[in-house]
Coordinates of C-alpha atoms in Angstrom, one line a residue:
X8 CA -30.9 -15.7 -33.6
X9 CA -31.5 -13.0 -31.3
X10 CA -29.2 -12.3 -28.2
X11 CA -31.5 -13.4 -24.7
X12 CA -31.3 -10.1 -22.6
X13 CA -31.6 -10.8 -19.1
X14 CA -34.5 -8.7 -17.0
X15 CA -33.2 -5.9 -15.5
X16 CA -33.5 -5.4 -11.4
X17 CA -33.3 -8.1 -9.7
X18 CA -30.9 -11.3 -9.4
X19 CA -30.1 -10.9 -12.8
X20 CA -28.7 -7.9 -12.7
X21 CA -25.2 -9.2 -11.2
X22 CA -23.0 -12.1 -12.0
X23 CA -23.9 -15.1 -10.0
X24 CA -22.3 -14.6 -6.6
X25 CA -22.9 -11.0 -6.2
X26 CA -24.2 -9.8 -2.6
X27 CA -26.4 -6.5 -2.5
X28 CA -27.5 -5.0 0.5
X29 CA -29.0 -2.0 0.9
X30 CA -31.2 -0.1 3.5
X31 CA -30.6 1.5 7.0
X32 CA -31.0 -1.9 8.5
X33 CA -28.8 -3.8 5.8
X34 CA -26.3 -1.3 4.8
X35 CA -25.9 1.8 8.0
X36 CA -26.7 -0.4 11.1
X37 CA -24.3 -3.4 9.9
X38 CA -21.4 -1.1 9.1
X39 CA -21.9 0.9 12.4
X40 CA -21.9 -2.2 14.3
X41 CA -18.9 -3.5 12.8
X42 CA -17.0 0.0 13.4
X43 CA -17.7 -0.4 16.9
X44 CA -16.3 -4.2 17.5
X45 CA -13.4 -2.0 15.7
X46 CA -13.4 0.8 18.1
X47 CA -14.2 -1.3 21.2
X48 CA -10.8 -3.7 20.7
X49 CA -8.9 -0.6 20.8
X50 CA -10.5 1.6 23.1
X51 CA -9.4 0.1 26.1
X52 CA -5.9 -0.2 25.3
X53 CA -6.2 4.0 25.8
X54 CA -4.3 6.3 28.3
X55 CA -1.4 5.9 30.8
X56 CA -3.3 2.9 32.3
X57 CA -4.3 0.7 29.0
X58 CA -4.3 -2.6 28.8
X59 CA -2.0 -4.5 26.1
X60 CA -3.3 -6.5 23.5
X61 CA -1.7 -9.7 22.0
X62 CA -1.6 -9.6 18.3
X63 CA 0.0 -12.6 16.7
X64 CA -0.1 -11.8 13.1
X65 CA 0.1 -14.1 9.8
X66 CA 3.7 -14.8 10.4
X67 CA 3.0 -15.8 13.6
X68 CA 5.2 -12.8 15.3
X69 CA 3.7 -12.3 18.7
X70 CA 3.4 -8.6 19.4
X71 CA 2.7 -7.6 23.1
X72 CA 1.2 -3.7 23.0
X73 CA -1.3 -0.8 23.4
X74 CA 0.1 0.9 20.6
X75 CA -3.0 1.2 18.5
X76 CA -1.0 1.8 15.2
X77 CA 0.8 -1.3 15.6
X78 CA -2.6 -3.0 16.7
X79 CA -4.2 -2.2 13.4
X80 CA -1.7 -2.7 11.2
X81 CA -1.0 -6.1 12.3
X82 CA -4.9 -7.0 12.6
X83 CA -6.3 -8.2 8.7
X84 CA -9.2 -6.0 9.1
X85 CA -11.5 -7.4 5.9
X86 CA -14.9 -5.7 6.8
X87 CA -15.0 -2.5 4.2
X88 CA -16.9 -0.2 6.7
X89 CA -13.8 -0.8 9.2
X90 CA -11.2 -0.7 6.7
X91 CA -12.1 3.2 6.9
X92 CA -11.7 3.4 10.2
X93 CA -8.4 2.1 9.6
X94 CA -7.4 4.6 6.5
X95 CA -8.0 7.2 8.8
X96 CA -6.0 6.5 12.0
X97 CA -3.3 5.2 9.5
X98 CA -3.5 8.5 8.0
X99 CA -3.2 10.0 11.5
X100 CA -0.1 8.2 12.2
X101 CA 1.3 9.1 8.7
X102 CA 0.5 13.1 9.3
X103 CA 1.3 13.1 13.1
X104 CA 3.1 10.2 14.4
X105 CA 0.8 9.4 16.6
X106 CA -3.0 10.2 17.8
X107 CA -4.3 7.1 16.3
X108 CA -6.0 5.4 18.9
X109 CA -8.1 9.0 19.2
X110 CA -9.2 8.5 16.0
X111 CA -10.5 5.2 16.1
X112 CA -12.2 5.7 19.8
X113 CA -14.3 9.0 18.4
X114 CA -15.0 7.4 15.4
X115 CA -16.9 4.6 16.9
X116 CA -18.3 6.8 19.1
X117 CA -20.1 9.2 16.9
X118 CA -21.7 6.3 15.0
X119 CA -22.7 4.8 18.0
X120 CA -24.3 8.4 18.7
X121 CA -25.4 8.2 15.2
X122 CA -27.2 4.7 15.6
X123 CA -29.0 6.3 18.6
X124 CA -30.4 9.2 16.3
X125 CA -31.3 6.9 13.8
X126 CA -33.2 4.5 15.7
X127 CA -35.2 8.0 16.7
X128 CA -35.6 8.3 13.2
X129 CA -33.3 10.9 11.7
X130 CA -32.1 10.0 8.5
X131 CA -28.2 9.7 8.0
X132 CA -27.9 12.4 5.8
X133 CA -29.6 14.8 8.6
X134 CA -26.9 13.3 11.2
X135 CA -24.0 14.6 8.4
X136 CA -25.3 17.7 8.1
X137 CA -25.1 18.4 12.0
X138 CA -21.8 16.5 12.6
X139 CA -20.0 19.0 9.9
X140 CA -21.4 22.3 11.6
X141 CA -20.1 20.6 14.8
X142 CA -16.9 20.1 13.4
X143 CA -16.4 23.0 12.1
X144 CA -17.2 24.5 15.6
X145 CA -15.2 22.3 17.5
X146 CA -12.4 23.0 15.6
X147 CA -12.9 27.0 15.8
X148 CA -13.0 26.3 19.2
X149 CA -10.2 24.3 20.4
X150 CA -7.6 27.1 19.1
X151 CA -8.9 28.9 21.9
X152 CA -8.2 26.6 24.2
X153 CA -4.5 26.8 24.0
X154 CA -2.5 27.5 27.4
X155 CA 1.0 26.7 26.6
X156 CA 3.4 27.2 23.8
X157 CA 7.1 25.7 23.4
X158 CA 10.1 27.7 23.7
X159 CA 11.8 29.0 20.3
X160 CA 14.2 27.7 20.1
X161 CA 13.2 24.9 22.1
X162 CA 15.6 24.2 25.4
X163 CA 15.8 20.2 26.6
X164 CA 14.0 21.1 29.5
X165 CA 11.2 22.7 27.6
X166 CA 11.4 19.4 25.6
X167 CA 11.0 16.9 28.0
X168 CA 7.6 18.9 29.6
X169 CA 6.2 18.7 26.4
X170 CA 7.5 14.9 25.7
X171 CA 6.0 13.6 28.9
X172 CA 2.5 13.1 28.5
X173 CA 3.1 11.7 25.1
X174 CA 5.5 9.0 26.6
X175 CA 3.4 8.4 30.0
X176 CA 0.4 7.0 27.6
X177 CA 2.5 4.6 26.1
X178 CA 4.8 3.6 29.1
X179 CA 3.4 4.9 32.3
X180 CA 5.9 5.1 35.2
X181 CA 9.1 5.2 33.1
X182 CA 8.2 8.7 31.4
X183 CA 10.5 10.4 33.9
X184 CA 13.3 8.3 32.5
X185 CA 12.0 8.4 28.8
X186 CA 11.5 12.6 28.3
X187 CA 14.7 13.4 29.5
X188 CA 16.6 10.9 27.3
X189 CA 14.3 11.9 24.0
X190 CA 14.8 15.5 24.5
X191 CA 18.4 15.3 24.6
X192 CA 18.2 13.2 21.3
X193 CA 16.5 15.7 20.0
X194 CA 18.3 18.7 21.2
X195 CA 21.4 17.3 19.8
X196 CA 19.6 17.4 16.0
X197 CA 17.0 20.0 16.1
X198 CA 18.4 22.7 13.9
X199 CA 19.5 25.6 16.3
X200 CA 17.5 28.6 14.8
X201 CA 13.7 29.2 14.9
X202 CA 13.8 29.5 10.7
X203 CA 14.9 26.2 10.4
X204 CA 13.1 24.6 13.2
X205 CA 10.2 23.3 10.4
X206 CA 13.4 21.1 9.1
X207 CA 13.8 18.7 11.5
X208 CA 13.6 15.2 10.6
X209 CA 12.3 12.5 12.9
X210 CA 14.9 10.2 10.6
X211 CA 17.9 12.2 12.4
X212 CA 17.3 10.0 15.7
X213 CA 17.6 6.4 15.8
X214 CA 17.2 3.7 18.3
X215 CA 19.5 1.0 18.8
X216 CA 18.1 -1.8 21.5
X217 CA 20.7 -4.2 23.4
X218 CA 19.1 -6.8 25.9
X219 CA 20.3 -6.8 29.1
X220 CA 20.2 -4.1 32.3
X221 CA 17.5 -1.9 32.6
X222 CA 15.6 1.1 31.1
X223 CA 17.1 3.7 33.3
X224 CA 21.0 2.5 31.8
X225 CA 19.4 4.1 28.3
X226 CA 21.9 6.4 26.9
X227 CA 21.7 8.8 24.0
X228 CA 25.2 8.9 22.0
X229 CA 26.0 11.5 19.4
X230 CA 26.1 9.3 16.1
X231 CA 24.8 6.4 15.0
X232 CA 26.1 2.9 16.8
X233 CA 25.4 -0.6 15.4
X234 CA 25.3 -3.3 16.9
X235 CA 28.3 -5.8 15.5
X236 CA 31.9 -4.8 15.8
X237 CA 34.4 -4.2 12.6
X238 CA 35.0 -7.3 10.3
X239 CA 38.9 -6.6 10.7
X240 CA 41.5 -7.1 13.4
X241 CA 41.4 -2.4 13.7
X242 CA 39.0 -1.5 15.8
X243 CA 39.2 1.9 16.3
X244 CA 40.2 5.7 14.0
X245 CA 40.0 9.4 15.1
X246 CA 39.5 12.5 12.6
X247 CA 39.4 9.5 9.8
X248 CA 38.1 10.3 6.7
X249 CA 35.7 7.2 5.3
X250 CA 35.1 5.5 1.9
X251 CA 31.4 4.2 1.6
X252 CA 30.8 1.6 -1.2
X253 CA 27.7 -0.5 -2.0
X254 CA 29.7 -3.2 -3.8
X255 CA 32.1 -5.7 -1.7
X256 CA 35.4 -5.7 -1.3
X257 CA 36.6 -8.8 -3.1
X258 CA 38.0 -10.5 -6.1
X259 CA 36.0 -9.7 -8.8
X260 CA 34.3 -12.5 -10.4
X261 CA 33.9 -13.0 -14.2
X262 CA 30.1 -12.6 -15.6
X263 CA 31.2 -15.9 -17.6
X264 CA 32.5 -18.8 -16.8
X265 CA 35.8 -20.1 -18.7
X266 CA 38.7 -22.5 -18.5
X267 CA 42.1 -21.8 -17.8
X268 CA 44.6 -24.6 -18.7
X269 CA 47.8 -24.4 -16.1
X270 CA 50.5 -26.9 -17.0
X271 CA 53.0 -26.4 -13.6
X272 CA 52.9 -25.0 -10.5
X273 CA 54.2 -21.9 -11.1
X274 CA 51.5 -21.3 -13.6
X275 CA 49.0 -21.9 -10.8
X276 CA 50.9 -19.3 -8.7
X277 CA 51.6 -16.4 -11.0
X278 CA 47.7 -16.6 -11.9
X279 CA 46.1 -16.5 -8.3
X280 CA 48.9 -13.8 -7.7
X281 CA 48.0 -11.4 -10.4
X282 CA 44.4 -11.0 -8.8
X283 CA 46.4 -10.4 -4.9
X284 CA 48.3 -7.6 -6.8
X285 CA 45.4 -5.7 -9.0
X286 CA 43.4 -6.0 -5.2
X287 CA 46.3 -4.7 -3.3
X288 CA 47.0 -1.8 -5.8
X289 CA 43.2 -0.7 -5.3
X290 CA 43.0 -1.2 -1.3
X291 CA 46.7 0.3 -1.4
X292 CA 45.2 3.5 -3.6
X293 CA 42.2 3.8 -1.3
X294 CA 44.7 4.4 2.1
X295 CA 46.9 6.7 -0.2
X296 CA 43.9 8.7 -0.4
X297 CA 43.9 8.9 3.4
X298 CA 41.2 7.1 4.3
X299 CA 41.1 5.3 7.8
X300 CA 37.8 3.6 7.5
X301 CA 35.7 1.6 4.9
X302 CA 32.6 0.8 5.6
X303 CA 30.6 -1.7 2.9
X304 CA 26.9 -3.1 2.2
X305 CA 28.3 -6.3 1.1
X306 CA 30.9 -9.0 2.1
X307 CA 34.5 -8.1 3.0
X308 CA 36.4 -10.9 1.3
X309 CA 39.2 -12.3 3.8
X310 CA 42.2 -11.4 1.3
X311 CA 40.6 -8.0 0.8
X312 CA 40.4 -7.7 5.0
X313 CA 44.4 -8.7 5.2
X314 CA 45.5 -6.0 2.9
X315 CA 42.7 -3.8 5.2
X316 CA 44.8 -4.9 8.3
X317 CA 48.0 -4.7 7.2
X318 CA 46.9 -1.1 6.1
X319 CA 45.8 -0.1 9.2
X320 CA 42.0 0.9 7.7
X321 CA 39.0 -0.1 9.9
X322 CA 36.5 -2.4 7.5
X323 CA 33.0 -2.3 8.3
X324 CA 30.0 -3.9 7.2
X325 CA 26.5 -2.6 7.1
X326 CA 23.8 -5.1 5.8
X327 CA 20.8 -2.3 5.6
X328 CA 20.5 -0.3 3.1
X329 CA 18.7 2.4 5.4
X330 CA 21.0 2.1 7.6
X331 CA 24.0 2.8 5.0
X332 CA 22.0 5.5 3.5
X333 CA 21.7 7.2 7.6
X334 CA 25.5 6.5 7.7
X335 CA 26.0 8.4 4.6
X336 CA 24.4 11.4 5.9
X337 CA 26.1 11.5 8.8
X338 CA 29.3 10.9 7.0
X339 CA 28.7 13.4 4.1
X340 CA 29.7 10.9 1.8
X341 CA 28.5 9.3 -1.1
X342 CA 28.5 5.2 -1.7
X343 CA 30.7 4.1 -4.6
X344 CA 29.9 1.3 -6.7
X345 CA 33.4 0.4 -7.5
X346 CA 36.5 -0.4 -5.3
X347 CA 38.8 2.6 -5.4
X348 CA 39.7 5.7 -4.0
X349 CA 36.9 8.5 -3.6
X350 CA 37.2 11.5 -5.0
X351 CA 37.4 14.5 -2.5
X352 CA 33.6 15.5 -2.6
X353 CA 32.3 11.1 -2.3
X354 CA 34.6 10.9 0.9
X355 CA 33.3 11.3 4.4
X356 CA 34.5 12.3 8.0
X357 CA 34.2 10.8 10.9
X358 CA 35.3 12.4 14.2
X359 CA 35.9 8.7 15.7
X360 CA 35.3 5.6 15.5
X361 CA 35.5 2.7 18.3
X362 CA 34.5 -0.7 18.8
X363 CA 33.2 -0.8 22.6
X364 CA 31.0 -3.5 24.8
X365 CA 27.5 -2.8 26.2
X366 CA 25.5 -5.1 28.1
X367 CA 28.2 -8.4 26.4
X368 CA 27.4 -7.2 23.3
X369 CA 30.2 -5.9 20.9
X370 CA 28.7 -2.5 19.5
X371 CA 30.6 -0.2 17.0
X372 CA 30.1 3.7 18.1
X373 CA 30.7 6.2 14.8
X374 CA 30.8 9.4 17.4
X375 CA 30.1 13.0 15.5
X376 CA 32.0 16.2 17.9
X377 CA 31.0 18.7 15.7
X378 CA 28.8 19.1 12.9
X379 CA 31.7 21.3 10.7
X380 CA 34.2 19.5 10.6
X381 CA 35.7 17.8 8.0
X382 CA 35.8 21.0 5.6
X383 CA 32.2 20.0 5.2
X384 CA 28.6 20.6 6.6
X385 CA 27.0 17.3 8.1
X386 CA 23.4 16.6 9.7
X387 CA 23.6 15.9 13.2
X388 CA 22.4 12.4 14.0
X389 CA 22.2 11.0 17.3
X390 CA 21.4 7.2 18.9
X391 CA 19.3 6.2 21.9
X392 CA 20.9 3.0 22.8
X393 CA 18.1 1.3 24.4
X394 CA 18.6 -1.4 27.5
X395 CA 15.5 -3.7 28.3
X396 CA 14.8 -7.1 29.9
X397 CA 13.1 -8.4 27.1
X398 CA 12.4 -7.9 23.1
X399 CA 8.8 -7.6 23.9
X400 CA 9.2 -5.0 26.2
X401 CA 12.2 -3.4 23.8
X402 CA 10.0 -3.2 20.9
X403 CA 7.3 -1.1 22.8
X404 CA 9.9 1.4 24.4
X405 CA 11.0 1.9 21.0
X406 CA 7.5 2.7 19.5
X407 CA 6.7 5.3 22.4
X408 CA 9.7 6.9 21.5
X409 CA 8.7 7.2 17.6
X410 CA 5.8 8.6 19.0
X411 CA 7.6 11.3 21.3
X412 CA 10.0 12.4 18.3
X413 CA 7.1 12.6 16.1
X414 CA 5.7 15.1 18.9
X415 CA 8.1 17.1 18.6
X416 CA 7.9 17.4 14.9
X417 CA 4.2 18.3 15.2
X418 CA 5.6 21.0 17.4
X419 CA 7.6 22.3 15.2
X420 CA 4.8 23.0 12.7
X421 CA 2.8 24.4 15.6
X422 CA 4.4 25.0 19.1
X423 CA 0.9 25.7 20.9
X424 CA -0.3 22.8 23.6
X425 CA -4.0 22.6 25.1
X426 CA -4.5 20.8 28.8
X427 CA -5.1 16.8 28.4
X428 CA -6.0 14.1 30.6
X429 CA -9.5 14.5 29.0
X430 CA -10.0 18.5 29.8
X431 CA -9.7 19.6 26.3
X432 CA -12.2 16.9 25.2
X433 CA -14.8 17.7 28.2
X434 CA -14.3 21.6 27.4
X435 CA -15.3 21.4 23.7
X436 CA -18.3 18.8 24.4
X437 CA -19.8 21.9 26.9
X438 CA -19.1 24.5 24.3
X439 CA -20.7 22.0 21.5
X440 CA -23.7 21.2 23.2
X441 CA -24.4 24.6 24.2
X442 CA -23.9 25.6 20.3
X443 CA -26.4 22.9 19.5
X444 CA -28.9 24.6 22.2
X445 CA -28.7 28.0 20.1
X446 CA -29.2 25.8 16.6
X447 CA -32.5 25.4 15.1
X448 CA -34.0 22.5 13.3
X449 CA -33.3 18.9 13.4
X450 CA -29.5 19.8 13.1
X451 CA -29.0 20.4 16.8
X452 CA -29.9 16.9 17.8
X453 CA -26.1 15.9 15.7
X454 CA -24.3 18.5 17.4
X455 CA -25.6 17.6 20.7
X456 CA -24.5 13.8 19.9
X457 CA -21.3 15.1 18.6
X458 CA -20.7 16.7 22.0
X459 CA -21.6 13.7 24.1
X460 CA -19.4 11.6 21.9
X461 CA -16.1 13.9 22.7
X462 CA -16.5 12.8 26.7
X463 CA -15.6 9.3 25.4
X464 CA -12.1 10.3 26.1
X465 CA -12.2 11.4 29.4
X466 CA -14.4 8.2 30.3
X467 CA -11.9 6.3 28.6
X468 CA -9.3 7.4 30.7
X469 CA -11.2 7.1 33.7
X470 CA -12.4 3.3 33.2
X471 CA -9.0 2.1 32.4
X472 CA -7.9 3.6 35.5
X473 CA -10.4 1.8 37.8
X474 CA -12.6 5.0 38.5
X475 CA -16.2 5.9 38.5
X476 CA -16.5 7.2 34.7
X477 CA -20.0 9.0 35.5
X478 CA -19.1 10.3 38.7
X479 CA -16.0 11.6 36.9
X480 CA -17.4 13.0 34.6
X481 CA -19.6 14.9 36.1
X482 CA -17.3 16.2 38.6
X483 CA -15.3 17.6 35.1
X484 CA -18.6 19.2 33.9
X485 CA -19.1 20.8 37.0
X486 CA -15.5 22.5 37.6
X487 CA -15.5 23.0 33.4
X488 CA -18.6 25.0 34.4
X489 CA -16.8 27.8 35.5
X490 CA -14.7 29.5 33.7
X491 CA -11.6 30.0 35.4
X492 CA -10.8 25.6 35.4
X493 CA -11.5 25.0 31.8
X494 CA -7.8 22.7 32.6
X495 CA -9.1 20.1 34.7
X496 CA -8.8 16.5 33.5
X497 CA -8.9 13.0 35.1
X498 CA -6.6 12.1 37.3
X499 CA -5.4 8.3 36.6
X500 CA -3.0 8.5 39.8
X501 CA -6.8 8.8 41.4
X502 CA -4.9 10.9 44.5
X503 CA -8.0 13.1 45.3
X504 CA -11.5 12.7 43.9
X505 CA -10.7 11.6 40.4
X506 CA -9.9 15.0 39.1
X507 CA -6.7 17.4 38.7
X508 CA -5.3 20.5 37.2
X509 CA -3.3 19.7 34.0
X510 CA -1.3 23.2 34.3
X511 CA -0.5 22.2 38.0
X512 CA 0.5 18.2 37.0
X513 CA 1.9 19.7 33.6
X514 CA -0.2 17.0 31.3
X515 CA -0.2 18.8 28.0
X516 CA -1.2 17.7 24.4
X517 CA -0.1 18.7 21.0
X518 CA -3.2 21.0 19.6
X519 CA -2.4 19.8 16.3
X520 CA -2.2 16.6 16.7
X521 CA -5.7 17.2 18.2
X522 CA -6.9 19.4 15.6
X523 CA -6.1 16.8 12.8
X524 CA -7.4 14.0 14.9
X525 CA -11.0 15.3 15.4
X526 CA -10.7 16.3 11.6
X527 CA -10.0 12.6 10.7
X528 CA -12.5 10.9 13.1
X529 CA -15.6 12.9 11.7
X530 CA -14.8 12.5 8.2
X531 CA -14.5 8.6 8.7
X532 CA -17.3 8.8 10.6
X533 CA -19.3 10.9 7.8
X534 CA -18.0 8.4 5.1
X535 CA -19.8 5.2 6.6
X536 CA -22.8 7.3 7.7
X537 CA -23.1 8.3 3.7
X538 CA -23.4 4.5 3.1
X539 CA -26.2 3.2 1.6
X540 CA -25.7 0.0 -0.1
X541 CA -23.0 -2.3 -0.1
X542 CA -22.3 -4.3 -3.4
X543 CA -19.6 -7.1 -2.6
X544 CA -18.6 -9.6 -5.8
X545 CA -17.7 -12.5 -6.2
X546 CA -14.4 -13.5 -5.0
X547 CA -11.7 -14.4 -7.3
X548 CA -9.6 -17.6 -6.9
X549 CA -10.3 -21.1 -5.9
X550 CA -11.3 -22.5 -2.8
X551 CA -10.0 -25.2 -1.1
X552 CA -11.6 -28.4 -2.3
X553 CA -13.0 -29.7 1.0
X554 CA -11.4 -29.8 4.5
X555 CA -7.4 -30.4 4.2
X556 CA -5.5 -29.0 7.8
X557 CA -2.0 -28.4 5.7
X558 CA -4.0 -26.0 3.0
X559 CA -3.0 -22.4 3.6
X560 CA -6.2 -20.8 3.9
X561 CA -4.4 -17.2 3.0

């Protein structure tokens, strides 16, 4: 009997529960419209003056923030179109450390520029064409638009002008507190010569955050500090050398279990006394190694921590891994997986060690002098020790300083800045549109768009700082107009008319983060604009049979 071949085209050209749509109005104007709900949750949580959003993700962790990163990444974004959006500013934050809420805002901007065009009716692949010329030229451009470059070597001072504007758009009003405090964390670990500038690592600077006081009793310490104090009754060592091991310091246990018969008490004595005297010999052969401290992943048994005392060894315990794998570095050591002494070259130095009290809380401080000694070469680490009212507010300090160290890494790669508060942005939309002036066919109309949809930015800024956006605006297209104040940018302290010279207020931004950020925005941009249909299947697994409030719909 002959196989039945289903017609092709159709319904029966998917399984049942296939969805098919295609078209501009299906396919292009649905995903636009959902990359701009997208872009318009975000966008106002941009500038020095942005407003938080409140994020409770599936854990039900509350997160209090106008870090867009974090806004995104705790957001279950399902639309496919938006999920681009998302690959890009999380691609952003992966290249540059931050930048990301850039991304997203010019995205959704150029497709909303796009849906314009299209409802003209240009067809998207026209709108492509003229948004990669004007990419291309905005780019070309904006390397001429530097006006400041950091020191090399860079100095603190140089640092913290450069770490400002960063940490002002993420905590306005406590920058002046935050930049000087992150560029000494970062002057204590950037290497000292201009050749090996490129190998700084934002992992060399932690952040350790203890409730209690305020943000200006932040203090940077040379080191890592965490925050419990040693397991054992010593507290404190000085030019120590340190055994790290990933095992605990215990008894060891049998893999199988057995029966031991004891007929007296003396029995019962001699046998739990052979396991005191094999543990003794080992913590005994460890200090005759001369080591002062022992730091551990695991437990510190309470036999194994008398022996420690009576030794005079400081035992400390350090649950994360990344945090043992840090210590290591700063130590120069290497964790055992055994109890016994280290061999020269798995031992670490420490310069000191101290248990100390900050804010009530018992913190342990493993200080670093020098980076040489110890007869061998060590990273530099340091430790911003954070001091905050509340977690909430904790947490968000501590993401605008992951974003001012990754500054400084971008810099590092490239130490050229271009003005911000918006000037950069205005500048390159005048040079754009006038490029699209001097372009002929139906390509200019994109490049114009592209052009209006770079003065997003400075409208941002000026919206979520209570000001005129249109009278701003224009007021920067008119000073941008001549040539000698291609620097001005919005003012969000609004202390004249709106408007102010960034060389004058020192607001600088990273040109590479810039430069990647446009790069990024366009191509996302491009991708849904190439869009033409959007086949979805049928989703796998069951549903919930009827209505039951204790079913996890997840």
């Amino acid at each position: 009997m002959a196989l039945k071949v289903p017609r092709a085209g159709g319904p029966n050209l998917f399984k049942d529960g296939y969805k098919h749509l295609q078209g501009i109005e299906e396919a292009v104007l649905r995903n636009i419209q959902a990359v701009n709900e997208l872009s318009d949750i975000v966008r106002t949580s941009f500038g020095p003056n942005g407003r938080n959003k409140m994020v409770v993700n599936h854990l039900g962790r509350i997160f209090v923030t106008s870090d867009a990163a974090t806004i995104i990444r705790e957001m279950d974004v399902v639309h496919p179109a938006a999920k681009l959006l998302v690959y890009a500013s999380q691609q952003q934050e992966a290249e540059m450390g931050d930048g990301t809420n850039f991304v997203l805002i010019l995205a959704g901007e150029l497709l909303r520029q796009a849906e314009m065009l299209i409802s003209l009716g240009l067809h998207p692949m026209e709108i492509v064409q003229g948004y990669e010329l004007a990419r291309e030229k905005a780019l070309e451009q904006l390397e001429e638009l530097s006006i400041a470059t950091l020191s090399s070597p860079p100095t603190q001072e140089s640092l913290a002008l450069a770490l400002r504007p960063a940490l002002a758009s993420k905590q306005y009003g406590h920058e002046d507190i935050l930049a000087p405090l992150v560029a000494q964390a970062v002057s204590l670990v950037i290497p000292p010569s201009s050749e090996t500038l490129r190998d700084f690592s934002v992992d060399n600077v932690r952040v350790v955050k203890i409730m209690g006081g305020s943000l200006s009793q932040s203090r940077v310490v040379r080191g890592m500090v965490f925050g419990r104090e040693p397991e054992g009754s010593v507290k404190s060592a000085t030019s120590a050398k340190v055994a790290v091991f990933s095992c605990g310091l215990d008894i060891s246990q049998t893999e199988t279990k057995g029966t031991v018969l004891l007929h007296n008490a003396q029995e019962l004595k001699n046998f739990s006394r052979g396991e005191e005297v094999q543990l003794e010999k080992m913590l005994q052969e460890i200090a005759d190694a001369g080591v002062k401290v022992v730091v551990t992943q695991s437990t510190i048994g309470e036999l194994a921590l008398h022996y420690l005392n009576r030794l005079g060894i400081v035992a400390m315990k350090v649950p994360s891994k990344f945090d043992l794998q840090r210590l290591c570095r700063l130590l120069g050591a290497t964790p055992l997986a055994r109890i016994g002494a280290p061999m020269p070259e798995e031992a670490g130095w420490i310069d000191s060690v101290s248990a100390t009290e900050i804010g009530g809380d018992r913190v342990t401080v493993f200080r670093q002098e020098d980076g040489e000694k110890g007869g061998k070469s060590r990273p530099r680490l340091a430790t911003i020790v954070l001091r905050g009212a509340t977690t909430s507010m904790l947490d968000d300090v501590e993401r605008t300083i992951d974003d001012g160290i990754n500054a400084v890494k971008s810099l590092t790669r490239d130490p050229r800045l271009v003005p911000g508060a918006g000037a950069t942005e205005i500048e390159l939309a005048r040079r754009i549109i006038e490029y699209g002036e001097r372009t002929p066919g139906l390509n200019q109309h994109a490049i114009k768009k592209f052009g209006e949809a770079l003065q997003v930015i400075p409208r941002t800024l000026a919206e979520t700082s209570g000001l005129d956006a249109t009278d701003v605006v224009s007021r920067l297209h008119a000073q941008h107009a001549m040539a000698e104040h291609v620097d001005v940018g919005v003012d969000v302290d609004q202390s004249t008319d709106g408007t102010m010279s960034t060389v004058d207020a020192q607001v600088f931004d990273v040109l590479t983060a810039k430069h990647w950020a446009i790069r990024y925005a366009t191509s996302a941009a491009i991708d849904v604009l190439k869009v033409d249909s959007i086949i979805m299947s049928k989703q796998a697994g069951l549903k919930a049979p009827g209505h039951n409030p204790h079913w996890d719909d997840d």
